[in-house]
Coordinates of C-alpha atoms and ligand atoms in Angstrom, one line a residue:
M519 CA -1.2 1.8 20.0
R520 CA 1.7 3.7 21.4
D521 CA 3.9 1.5 23.6
R522 CA 7.3 -0.1 23.7
D523 CA 6.0 -3.0 21.7
N524 CA 5.7 -0.7 18.7
W525 CA 9.4 -1.2 18.0
D526 CA 9.8 -4.8 19.0
A527 CA 9.7 -7.4 16.2
K528 CA 8.3 -10.2 18.3
P529 CA 5.0 -8.6 19.2
V530 CA 4.7 -6.9 15.9
F531 CA 5.7 -9.6 13.4
V532 CA 5.6 -12.9 15.4
D533 CA 2.6 -12.2 17.7
G534 CA 0.7 -9.9 15.2
K535 CA -0.2 -7.5 18.0
Y536 CA -1.5 -4.8 15.7
I537 CA -3.3 -7.1 13.2
S538 CA -7.1 -7.0 13.6
K539 CA -8.9 -10.0 15.0
D540 CA -11.2 -10.0 12.0
A541 CA -11.8 -13.2 10.2
W542 CA -12.3 -13.4 6.4
F543 CA -13.0 -16.5 4.3
D544 CA -11.4 -17.7 1.1
R545 CA -13.2 -19.1 -1.9
D546 CA -13.5 -22.5 -0.2
G547 CA -15.0 -20.9 2.9
K548 CA -11.8 -21.4 4.9
G549 CA -11.3 -18.7 7.5
F550 CA -8.1 -16.7 7.7
Q551 CA -7.0 -13.6 9.6
P552 CA -6.4 -10.8 7.1
Q553 CA -3.4 -8.5 7.9
V554 CA -5.6 -5.5 8.3
H555 CA -5.1 -2.7 10.9
Y556 CA -8.1 -1.1 12.5
F557 CA -6.7 2.0 14.1
V558 CA -7.2 5.7 13.7
G559 CA -5.0 6.2 10.6
G560 CA -5.8 2.7 9.3
A561 CA -3.0 0.7 7.7
T562 CA -0.8 3.8 7.4
K563 CA 0.0 3.4 11.1
L564 CA 2.1 0.4 10.0
Y565 CA 3.0 1.3 6.5
G566 CA 6.4 1.7 5.1
A567 CA 5.6 5.3 4.0
A568 CA 7.0 4.7 0.5
L569 CA 5.0 7.4 -1.1
Y570 CA 5.1 6.9 -4.9
R571 CA 3.1 8.6 -7.6
L572 CA 1.6 6.3 -10.2
R573 CA 3.5 6.7 -13.5
P574 CA 1.6 8.7 -16.2
G575 CA 1.4 5.5 -18.3
D576 CA -0.5 3.8 -15.4
F577 CA -3.4 6.1 -16.1
G578 CA -3.7 4.8 -19.6
E579 CA -4.5 1.3 -20.9
V580 CA -1.6 -1.0 -20.3
R581 CA -1.2 -4.4 -22.1
H582 CA -0.1 -7.2 -19.7
V583 CA 0.6 -10.8 -20.3
S584 CA -2.7 -11.8 -18.6
G585 CA -4.8 -9.0 -20.2
I586 CA -5.5 -5.3 -20.1
S587 CA -5.0 -2.9 -17.3
P588 CA -7.8 -0.5 -18.1
A589 CA -7.4 3.3 -18.5
W590 CA -8.5 5.6 -15.7
P591 CA -11.2 8.2 -16.4
L592 CA -8.8 10.9 -15.3
S593 CA -5.2 11.4 -16.4
Y594 CA -1.9 11.9 -14.6
D595 CA -2.2 15.6 -15.4
D596 CA -5.6 15.7 -13.5
F597 CA -3.9 14.1 -10.5
E598 CA -0.6 16.0 -10.6
P599 CA -1.6 19.0 -8.5
W600 CA -3.1 16.7 -5.9
Y601 CA 0.0 14.6 -5.9
S602 CA 2.0 17.8 -5.2
E603 CA -0.4 18.7 -2.3
A604 CA -0.3 15.2 -0.9
E605 CA 3.5 15.2 -1.0
R606 CA 3.6 18.6 0.8
L607 CA 1.2 17.4 3.5
Y608 CA 2.9 14.1 4.0
Q609 CA 6.4 15.6 3.9
V610 CA 7.7 13.3 1.2
H611 CA 11.4 13.2 0.7
G612 CA 12.7 12.5 -2.8
N613 CA 14.9 13.6 -5.6
A614 CA 13.1 14.4 -8.9
G615 CA 14.8 13.5 -12.2
E616 CA 16.5 10.3 -11.3
D617 CA 13.7 7.9 -12.2
P618 CA 13.1 7.9 -16.0
T619 CA 9.6 6.6 -15.6
E620 CA 8.3 9.4 -13.4
G621 CA 5.8 12.0 -14.6
H622 CA 6.3 15.7 -14.7
R623 CA 6.0 17.6 -11.5
S624 CA 4.7 21.1 -10.9
E625 CA 6.7 21.3 -7.7
P626 CA 9.9 19.8 -6.4
Y627 CA 9.7 17.3 -3.6
P628 CA 9.1 19.3 -0.3
W629 CA 12.1 17.6 1.3
P630 CA 15.5 16.4 0.0
A631 CA 15.8 12.6 -0.6
V632 CA 16.7 10.5 2.4
S633 CA 20.4 9.7 2.0
H634 CA 21.6 6.1 1.3
E635 CA 23.6 4.5 4.1
P636 CA 27.0 3.1 2.8
R637 CA 25.8 -0.4 1.8
L638 CA 22.9 1.0 -0.1
Q639 CA 25.0 3.8 -1.7
Q640 CA 27.4 1.0 -2.9
I641 CA 24.5 -0.9 -4.4
S642 CA 23.2 2.2 -6.0
D643 CA 26.6 3.1 -7.5
D644 CA 27.1 -0.5 -8.8
L645 CA 23.6 -0.5 -10.3
A646 CA 24.4 2.8 -12.1
K647 CA 27.7 1.4 -13.3
G648 CA 25.7 -1.6 -14.7
G649 CA 23.5 0.8 -16.8
Y650 CA 20.5 0.8 -14.5
H651 CA 18.7 3.9 -13.1
P652 CA 18.5 3.5 -9.4
F653 CA 16.7 6.4 -7.7
H654 CA 16.2 7.7 -4.2
A655 CA 12.8 6.3 -3.2
P656 CA 10.2 8.7 -2.0
C657 CA 9.8 8.4 1.8
G658 CA 7.2 10.0 4.1
I659 CA 9.2 10.3 7.2
M660 CA 9.8 13.5 9.2
L661 CA 13.6 13.2 8.9
D662 CA 15.6 16.4 8.8
E663 CA 19.1 15.3 7.9
A664 CA 20.5 18.8 7.9
H665 CA 19.5 19.3 11.6
R666 CA 19.6 15.8 13.0
P667 CA 19.4 16.9 16.7
M668 CA 16.1 18.7 15.9
S669 CA 14.7 16.0 13.7
T670 CA 11.5 14.3 14.8
C671 CA 12.5 11.1 13.0
I672 CA 15.5 9.4 14.5
R673 CA 16.2 7.2 11.4
C674 CA 15.7 3.9 13.0
A675 CA 15.2 0.3 11.8
W676 CA 11.6 0.1 13.0
C677 CA 9.7 1.8 10.3
D678 CA 8.3 -0.6 7.7
G679 CA 5.6 -2.6 9.3
Y680 CA 5.9 -1.0 12.7
P681 CA 3.9 1.9 14.2
C682 CA 6.3 4.8 14.8
L683 CA 6.9 5.3 18.6
V684 CA 7.9 8.9 18.3
H685 CA 5.2 9.9 15.9
A686 CA 7.7 10.8 13.1
K687 CA 6.1 8.7 10.4
A688 CA 3.8 10.7 8.1
D689 CA 0.8 8.5 8.7
A690 CA -2.8 9.5 8.4
E691 CA -3.4 9.8 12.1
I692 CA -0.5 12.1 12.7
I693 CA -0.8 14.1 9.5
A694 CA -4.5 14.2 8.8
V695 CA -6.5 13.4 11.9
R696 CA -4.8 14.7 15.0
P697 CA -4.3 18.3 13.7
L698 CA -8.1 18.6 13.2
L699 CA -9.2 17.3 16.6
N700 CA -9.5 20.6 18.3
R701 CA -11.8 22.0 15.7
P702 CA -15.4 22.6 17.0
N703 CA -17.0 20.7 14.1
V704 CA -14.8 17.6 14.3
T705 CA -15.7 14.6 16.5
L706 CA -13.7 11.4 16.5
L707 CA -15.4 8.3 17.7
T708 CA -13.2 5.3 18.3
G709 CA -14.3 1.7 18.7
A710 CA -17.3 2.4 16.4
E711 CA -18.0 0.0 13.6
V712 CA -20.3 1.1 10.9
I713 CA -22.5 -1.9 10.1
R714 CA -25.0 -0.6 7.7
L715 CA -26.1 2.5 5.7
E716 CA -29.8 3.3 5.5
T717 CA -31.4 5.3 2.7
D718 CA -34.6 7.2 2.2
D719 CA -37.5 5.6 0.3
S720 CA -36.2 6.8 -3.0
G721 CA -32.9 5.0 -2.4
R722 CA -31.0 8.2 -3.5
T723 CA -30.0 9.5 -0.2
V724 CA -28.2 7.9 2.8
T725 CA -30.2 8.9 5.8
G726 CA -28.7 6.8 8.6
I727 CA -25.2 5.4 9.4
V728 CA -25.8 2.5 11.7
V729 CA -22.9 2.0 14.1
S730 CA -22.1 -0.7 16.6
R731 CA -20.3 0.8 19.6
D732 CA -19.6 -0.7 23.0
G733 CA -22.3 -3.3 22.2
N734 CA -24.9 -0.7 21.5
R735 CA -26.6 0.2 18.2
E736 CA -26.3 3.9 17.4
V737 CA -27.5 5.8 14.3
Y738 CA -25.7 8.9 12.9
R739 CA -26.8 11.3 10.2
G740 CA -25.1 13.6 7.8
D741 CA -25.9 15.6 4.7
I742 CA -22.9 14.0 3.0
V743 CA -21.5 10.6 3.9
A744 CA -18.0 9.4 2.9
I745 CA -17.0 5.8 3.6
C746 CA -13.3 5.1 3.8
A747 CA -13.1 1.7 5.4
G748 CA -10.5 0.2 3.0
A749 CA -11.2 -1.7 -0.2
A750 CA -12.6 -4.9 1.3
N751 CA -14.6 -3.3 4.2
S752 CA -16.1 -0.5 2.1
A753 CA -17.4 -3.1 -0.3
K754 CA -18.6 -5.2 2.7
L755 CA -20.5 -2.2 4.0
L756 CA -22.2 -1.5 0.7
L757 CA -23.1 -5.1 0.2
N758 CA -24.4 -5.5 3.7
S759 CA -26.6 -2.4 3.2
A760 CA -28.9 -3.9 0.6
N761 CA -32.5 -2.7 0.8
D762 CA -35.6 -2.8 -1.4
R763 CA -34.2 0.0 -3.7
H764 CA -30.7 -1.6 -3.8
P765 CA -31.4 -5.3 -3.6
N766 CA -27.8 -6.3 -4.6
G767 CA -26.2 -4.0 -2.2
L768 CA -26.1 -0.2 -1.9
A769 CA -24.9 1.5 -5.2
N770 CA -24.6 -1.9 -6.8
R771 CA -26.9 -1.9 -9.8
S772 CA -23.7 -2.3 -11.9
D773 CA -22.8 -5.5 -10.0
Q774 CA -19.3 -4.0 -9.6
V775 CA -19.3 -3.5 -5.8
G776 CA -16.7 -5.9 -4.4
R777 CA -15.3 -6.9 -7.9
N778 CA -11.9 -6.2 -9.4
Y779 CA -10.1 -6.7 -6.1
M780 CA -6.4 -6.1 -6.5
F781 CA -3.5 -6.3 -4.0
H782 CA -0.4 -6.5 -6.2
N783 CA 1.9 -9.4 -7.0
C784 CA 4.4 -8.8 -4.2
K785 CA 7.4 -10.7 -3.2
A786 CA 9.9 -9.9 -0.4
V787 CA 13.4 -11.2 -1.3
A788 CA 16.4 -11.4 1.1
A789 CA 19.7 -11.6 -0.8
L790 CA 22.6 -12.8 1.3
S791 CA 26.0 -11.6 0.6
K792 CA 29.4 -12.1 2.2
E793 CA 29.5 -8.5 3.2
R794 CA 27.6 -7.3 6.2
N795 CA 24.7 -5.0 5.6
D796 CA 24.7 -2.6 8.6
T797 CA 22.0 -0.4 7.1
I798 CA 19.5 0.9 9.6
Y799 CA 16.9 2.6 7.5
Q800 CA 16.9 0.6 4.3
K801 CA 14.0 2.0 2.3
T802 CA 16.0 4.6 0.3
L803 CA 16.4 2.9 -3.0
G804 CA 14.1 2.1 -6.0
I805 CA 14.5 0.8 -9.5
N806 CA 11.9 1.2 -12.2
D807 CA 14.0 0.0 -15.2
F808 CA 11.6 -2.9 -15.7
Y809 CA 8.4 -1.0 -15.0
F810 CA 6.9 -1.0 -18.5
A811 CA 9.1 -3.7 -20.1
T812 CA 12.5 -5.3 -19.9
K813 CA 15.2 -5.5 -22.6
D814 CA 13.9 -8.8 -23.8
Y815 CA 10.3 -8.9 -22.5
E816 CA 7.5 -6.7 -23.9
Y817 CA 5.3 -6.8 -20.9
P818 CA 5.6 -4.6 -17.7
A819 CA 7.5 -6.4 -15.0
G820 CA 7.2 -3.8 -12.2
N821 CA 9.0 -2.0 -9.4
I822 CA 11.9 -3.0 -7.2
Q823 CA 12.4 -1.2 -3.9
M824 CA 13.8 -2.0 -0.6
V825 CA 11.9 -3.3 2.3
G826 CA 12.7 -2.6 6.0
K827 CA 16.0 -4.2 7.1
S828 CA 15.6 -7.8 8.2
N829 CA 16.3 -8.7 11.8
A830 CA 16.3 -12.1 13.3
E831 CA 13.1 -11.8 15.2
A832 CA 11.1 -10.5 12.2
M833 CA 12.6 -13.2 10.0
R834 CA 11.4 -15.8 12.5
G835 CA 7.9 -14.4 12.2
E836 CA 7.9 -14.3 8.5
Q837 CA 9.3 -17.7 7.7
P838 CA 10.4 -20.1 10.4
D839 CA 12.4 -22.3 8.1
L840 CA 14.3 -19.4 6.5
T841 CA 17.7 -20.7 7.5
W842 CA 17.2 -23.8 5.5
F843 CA 19.0 -21.9 2.7
A844 CA 22.0 -21.2 4.9
P845 CA 22.0 -23.8 7.7
E846 CA 25.5 -22.8 9.0
W847 CA 24.1 -19.3 9.8
G848 CA 21.8 -18.5 12.6
L849 CA 19.0 -16.1 11.9
T850 CA 21.1 -13.3 13.4
D851 CA 23.9 -13.8 10.8
T852 CA 21.4 -14.3 8.0
A853 CA 19.7 -11.0 8.9
R854 CA 23.1 -9.2 9.3
H855 CA 24.2 -10.1 5.8
S856 CA 20.9 -9.8 4.0
V857 CA 19.9 -7.0 1.6
D858 CA 16.1 -6.9 1.5
F859 CA 14.1 -6.2 -1.6
W860 CA 10.4 -5.7 -2.3
L861 CA 9.2 -6.7 -5.7
T862 CA 5.9 -5.4 -7.0
T863 CA 4.1 -6.4 -10.2
E864 CA 0.7 -5.1 -11.2
D865 CA -2.2 -7.5 -10.9
L866 CA -5.3 -7.0 -13.0
P867 CA -8.7 -5.9 -12.0
I868 CA -10.7 -9.0 -13.1
P869 CA -14.4 -9.2 -12.1
E870 CA -14.0 -12.7 -10.7
N871 CA -11.5 -11.5 -8.1
R872 CA -14.0 -10.2 -5.6
V873 CA -15.3 -9.5 -2.2
T874 CA -18.7 -11.0 -1.3
T875 CA -20.4 -11.2 2.0
D876 CA -22.3 -14.1 3.5
K877 CA -25.6 -14.1 5.4
D878 CA -23.8 -13.0 8.6
G879 CA -22.1 -10.2 6.7
H880 CA -18.6 -11.6 6.8
V881 CA -16.1 -10.9 4.0
H882 CA -15.4 -13.7 1.5
L883 CA -12.4 -13.1 -0.8
T884 CA -12.0 -14.9 -4.1
Y885 CA -8.7 -14.2 -5.7
S886 CA -6.7 -15.8 -8.5
P887 CA -3.3 -14.3 -9.4
T888 CA -2.8 -12.5 -12.7
N889 CA 0.5 -11.6 -14.4
A890 CA 2.4 -14.3 -12.6
E891 CA 4.8 -14.6 -15.6
E892 CA 5.6 -10.8 -15.3
A893 CA 6.3 -11.3 -11.5
D894 CA 8.6 -14.2 -12.4
R895 CA 10.4 -11.9 -14.9
L896 CA 10.9 -9.2 -12.3
Y897 CA 12.4 -11.8 -10.0
E898 CA 14.8 -12.9 -12.8
E899 CA 15.7 -9.3 -13.4
L900 CA 16.5 -8.9 -9.7
K901 CA 18.8 -11.9 -9.9
K902 CA 20.6 -10.5 -12.9
I903 CA 21.0 -7.2 -11.0
L904 CA 22.5 -9.1 -8.1
N905 CA 24.7 -11.3 -10.2
H906 CA 25.9 -8.8 -12.7
T907 CA 26.3 -5.6 -10.8
G908 CA 27.4 -4.8 -7.3
M909 CA 26.7 -8.0 -5.6
A910 CA 28.7 -10.1 -8.1
A911 CA 30.1 -13.5 -7.3
H912 CA 32.8 -12.3 -5.0
H913 CA 30.3 -10.4 -2.9
V914 CA 27.8 -13.2 -2.5
F915 CA 28.3 -15.7 0.2
R916 CA 29.5 -19.0 -1.3
K917 CA 26.8 -19.0 -3.9
N918 CA 23.8 -16.9 -4.4
F919 CA 21.0 -17.2 -1.9
Y920 CA 17.7 -15.6 -2.7
M921 CA 15.1 -16.3 -0.2
D922 CA 11.8 -15.2 -1.5
M923 CA 8.6 -14.9 0.4
G924 CA 5.5 -14.7 -1.8
I925 CA 2.7 -12.7 -0.1
P926 CA -0.4 -14.9 0.5
L927 CA -4.0 -13.9 0.4
A928 CA -4.0 -12.6 4.0
G929 CA -1.3 -10.1 3.1
C930 CA -3.8 -7.6 1.8
A931 CA -1.7 -4.5 2.6
H932 CA -2.2 -3.0 -1.0
Q933 CA -5.9 -4.0 -1.4
A934 CA -7.7 -1.8 -3.9
G935 CA -10.3 -1.7 -6.6
T936 CA -13.6 -2.9 -5.2
C937 CA -15.6 0.2 -6.0
R938 CA -14.0 1.5 -9.2
F939 CA -14.7 5.0 -10.4
G940 CA -15.7 5.7 -14.0
T941 CA -18.0 7.6 -16.3
D942 CA -20.2 4.6 -17.1
P943 CA -22.7 3.7 -14.4
A944 CA -23.1 0.3 -15.9
A945 CA -19.4 -0.5 -15.5
S946 CA -18.4 1.4 -12.4
V947 CA -19.6 2.1 -8.8
L948 CA -18.4 5.7 -8.4
D949 CA -18.4 8.7 -10.7
T950 CA -15.2 10.7 -11.3
N951 CA -15.8 12.6 -8.0
C952 CA -16.0 9.3 -6.2
K953 CA -19.7 9.8 -5.5
A954 CA -21.8 6.7 -5.9
H955 CA -23.6 6.9 -9.3
E956 CA -26.8 5.9 -7.7
L957 CA -26.9 8.1 -4.7
D958 CA -26.7 11.8 -4.2
N959 CA -24.8 12.1 -1.0
L960 CA -22.6 9.0 -0.7
Y961 CA -18.8 9.0 -1.5
V962 CA -16.3 6.2 -1.2
V963 CA -12.8 7.7 -0.5
D964 CA -10.2 5.0 0.0
T965 CA -8.3 2.7 -2.3
S966 CA -11.6 1.1 -3.5
F967 CA -11.8 3.6 -6.4
F968 CA -8.7 2.4 -8.2
P969 CA -9.7 1.1 -11.7
S970 CA -6.2 -0.4 -11.9
I971 CA -3.3 -0.4 -9.5
G972 CA 0.0 0.1 -11.4
A973 CA 3.0 -1.4 -9.7
V974 CA 3.9 1.2 -7.1
N975 CA 2.6 1.5 -3.6
P976 CA -1.0 2.9 -3.5
A977 CA -1.1 5.2 -0.5
L978 CA 0.0 8.5 -2.1
T979 CA -2.6 8.1 -4.9
A980 CA -5.3 7.4 -2.2
I981 CA -4.2 10.5 -0.3
A982 CA -4.1 12.7 -3.5
N983 CA -7.5 11.4 -4.4
A984 CA -8.9 12.1 -1.0
L985 CA -7.7 15.7 -1.3
R986 CA -9.2 16.0 -4.7
V987 CA -12.5 14.6 -3.6
G988 CA -12.4 16.7 -0.4
D989 CA -12.1 19.8 -2.6
H990 CA -15.1 18.7 -4.6
I991 CA -17.2 18.0 -1.4
L992 CA -16.2 21.4 -0.1
S993 CA -17.6 23.0 -3.2
R994 CA -20.9 21.3 -2.5
I995 CA -21.2 22.7 1.0
T996 CA -19.9 26.2 0.7
Ligands
FAD1509 C1 2.6 -3.2 6.7 C2 2.1 -2.3 5.6 C3 3.0 -1.6 4.9 C4 2.6 -0.7 3.9 N1 3.5 0.0 3.2 C5 3.1 0.9 2.3 C6 4.0 1.8 1.7 O1 5.2 1.9 2.0 N2 3.5 2.7 0.8 C7 2.2 2.7 0.4 O2 1.9 3.5 -0.5 N3 1.3 1.9 1.0 C8 1.7 1.0 1.9 N4 0.8 0.2 2.5 C9 -0.6 0.3 2.1 C10 -1.3 1.5 2.7 O3 -1.2 1.5 4.0 C11 -2.8 1.4 2.2 O4 -2.8 1.5 0.8 C12 -3.6 2.6 2.8 O5 -3.5 2.6 4.2 C13 -5.0 2.3 2.4 O6 -5.9 3.3 2.9 P1 -7.4 3.1 3.0 O7 -8.0 4.4 3.5 O8 -7.9 2.5 1.7 O9 -7.7 1.9 4.1 P2 -7.1 1.7 5.5 O10 -5.8 2.3 5.7 O11 -7.1 0.2 5.7 O12 -8.1 2.4 6.5 C14 -9.4 1.9 6.7 C15 -9.9 2.4 8.0 O13 -11.3 2.1 8.1 C16 -11.6 1.6 9.4 N5 -12.8 0.7 9.2 C17 -12.9 -0.5 8.5 N6 -14.1 -0.9 8.5 C18 -14.8 -0.1 9.3 C19 -16.2 0.0 9.7 N7 -17.1 -0.9 9.3 N8 -16.6 1.0 10.5 C20 -15.7 2.0 10.9 N9 -14.4 2.0 10.5 C21 -14.0 1.0 9.7 C22 -10.3 0.8 9.8 O14 -10.2 0.7 11.2 C23 -9.3 1.8 9.2 O15 -8.9 2.8 10.1 C24 1.2 -0.6 3.6 C25 0.3 -1.4 4.3 C26 0.7 -2.2 5.3 C27 -0.3 -3.0 6.1
SF4_1510 S1 12.6 5.7 10.8 FE1 11.7 7.6 11.7 S2 9.5 7.6 11.1 FE2 10.3 5.5 10.8 S3 9.8 4.5 12.8 FE3 11.9 5.3 13.0 S4 11.7 7.3 13.9 FE4 9.7 6.7 13.1

């Protein structure tokens, strides 16, 4: 996946070149193409590399308008050293101390925050004047602003949603896979789909990993097996691996495999103002003032951050009738003047929101939104920000245009939760080391383990957890 199309909005956003050809089905059995990415490095090849830690409060029980976000079996303090290691490994740029909701840190960010470009600096200054606490968003890009000619990252506009052409994004392939490939005990098989796990007669040990590769069936073996196929596909694999000892699917005596699917209440919002926004790399700003509550609302509303800068081609892909709001502008003008926000509200792990598989093994996804009122609140807070701080009336073109794009079921970028970890085998799939309660050598190490998802992007937590679990596995084999 390294070619000129990487940085071209039409193949990426309009033609969906890097979206898998997989088909999933909704609750009514209607097929759809999920926005999943089956590459070495997974979805991180296309991610925005906004590498946030969960807030300490996210690890506890949080009361939401639609119910309770459950506590994790481990605390922020348990994760903190692994967050630091993950930030070091993924070269996260940030500035500690600006965001009042962040947890304590044992180490500073390994890299200074990515600077705001002038329009974003202006917005940040205006927000601060308005009494908000904007912060420099944590970014996993290999940008060395002090030595720009030597910097691997060229600070371009093709980051969020595009694979990096110059390998400067801290994605899982570049950071965690490639550097290991020359080791004698590492083998990477591509084009290999795991279709089933086999166990011994006791059902306690995975003895075979059945793979479909180039049309052939192959079986691999290992003393310890970790599945990391993403929240939906890890659940799919366990469910499709039912046998006599595990009639409801592997490791599924609790009936929790596939349940509690979460993917955030997300909304992309383009705010149009009279001023041009010539920002190239826009993902430098975040606001968590509404994360746990707002001034007049007791429930958590969520996180506001920036999304990659709109361009006309990408807008065409996202919403063909976008210019309905500003008919006198073409898409190019609309994109040039837009400031693009990404709003995230936590969704709840409810058992009815779940992945199941049919007789042919295909994923069926049943999902009903939760905390929609909180997501509406966050949107209202964004409008207040835009109206009452920097982008006040004289800045906004004629009147305020907010063009919001809700993310439908297929937009499963932040999928999590289908194999939650916990201490109670009756209520969770994995133990606190992410080992299946019912098996001795099976681990699930991706976003499936999340018992709740918070309202910040999930990847850094998945990375920190993988380092934590890796350390545990190492202690078993050395
Ligand atoms: C466009 C986009 C932007 C995003 N931006 C951000 C961001 O800014 N910050 C952030 O924190 N998160 C972001 N995310 C989310 C982040 O990328 C995911 O949370 C993260 O990649 C999840 O990791 P994972 O290991 O759970 O699954 P994945 O990354 O999906 O990896 C799963 C891997 O398993 C492979 N696989 C699946 N099934 C099988 C099988 N049966 N056999 C063999 N292999 C299999 C897939 O090919 C893939 O390589 C974004 C995601 C997208 C799509
Ligand atoms: S901003 Fe940097 S990391 Fe992102 S795509 Fe451009 S060069 Fe790659």
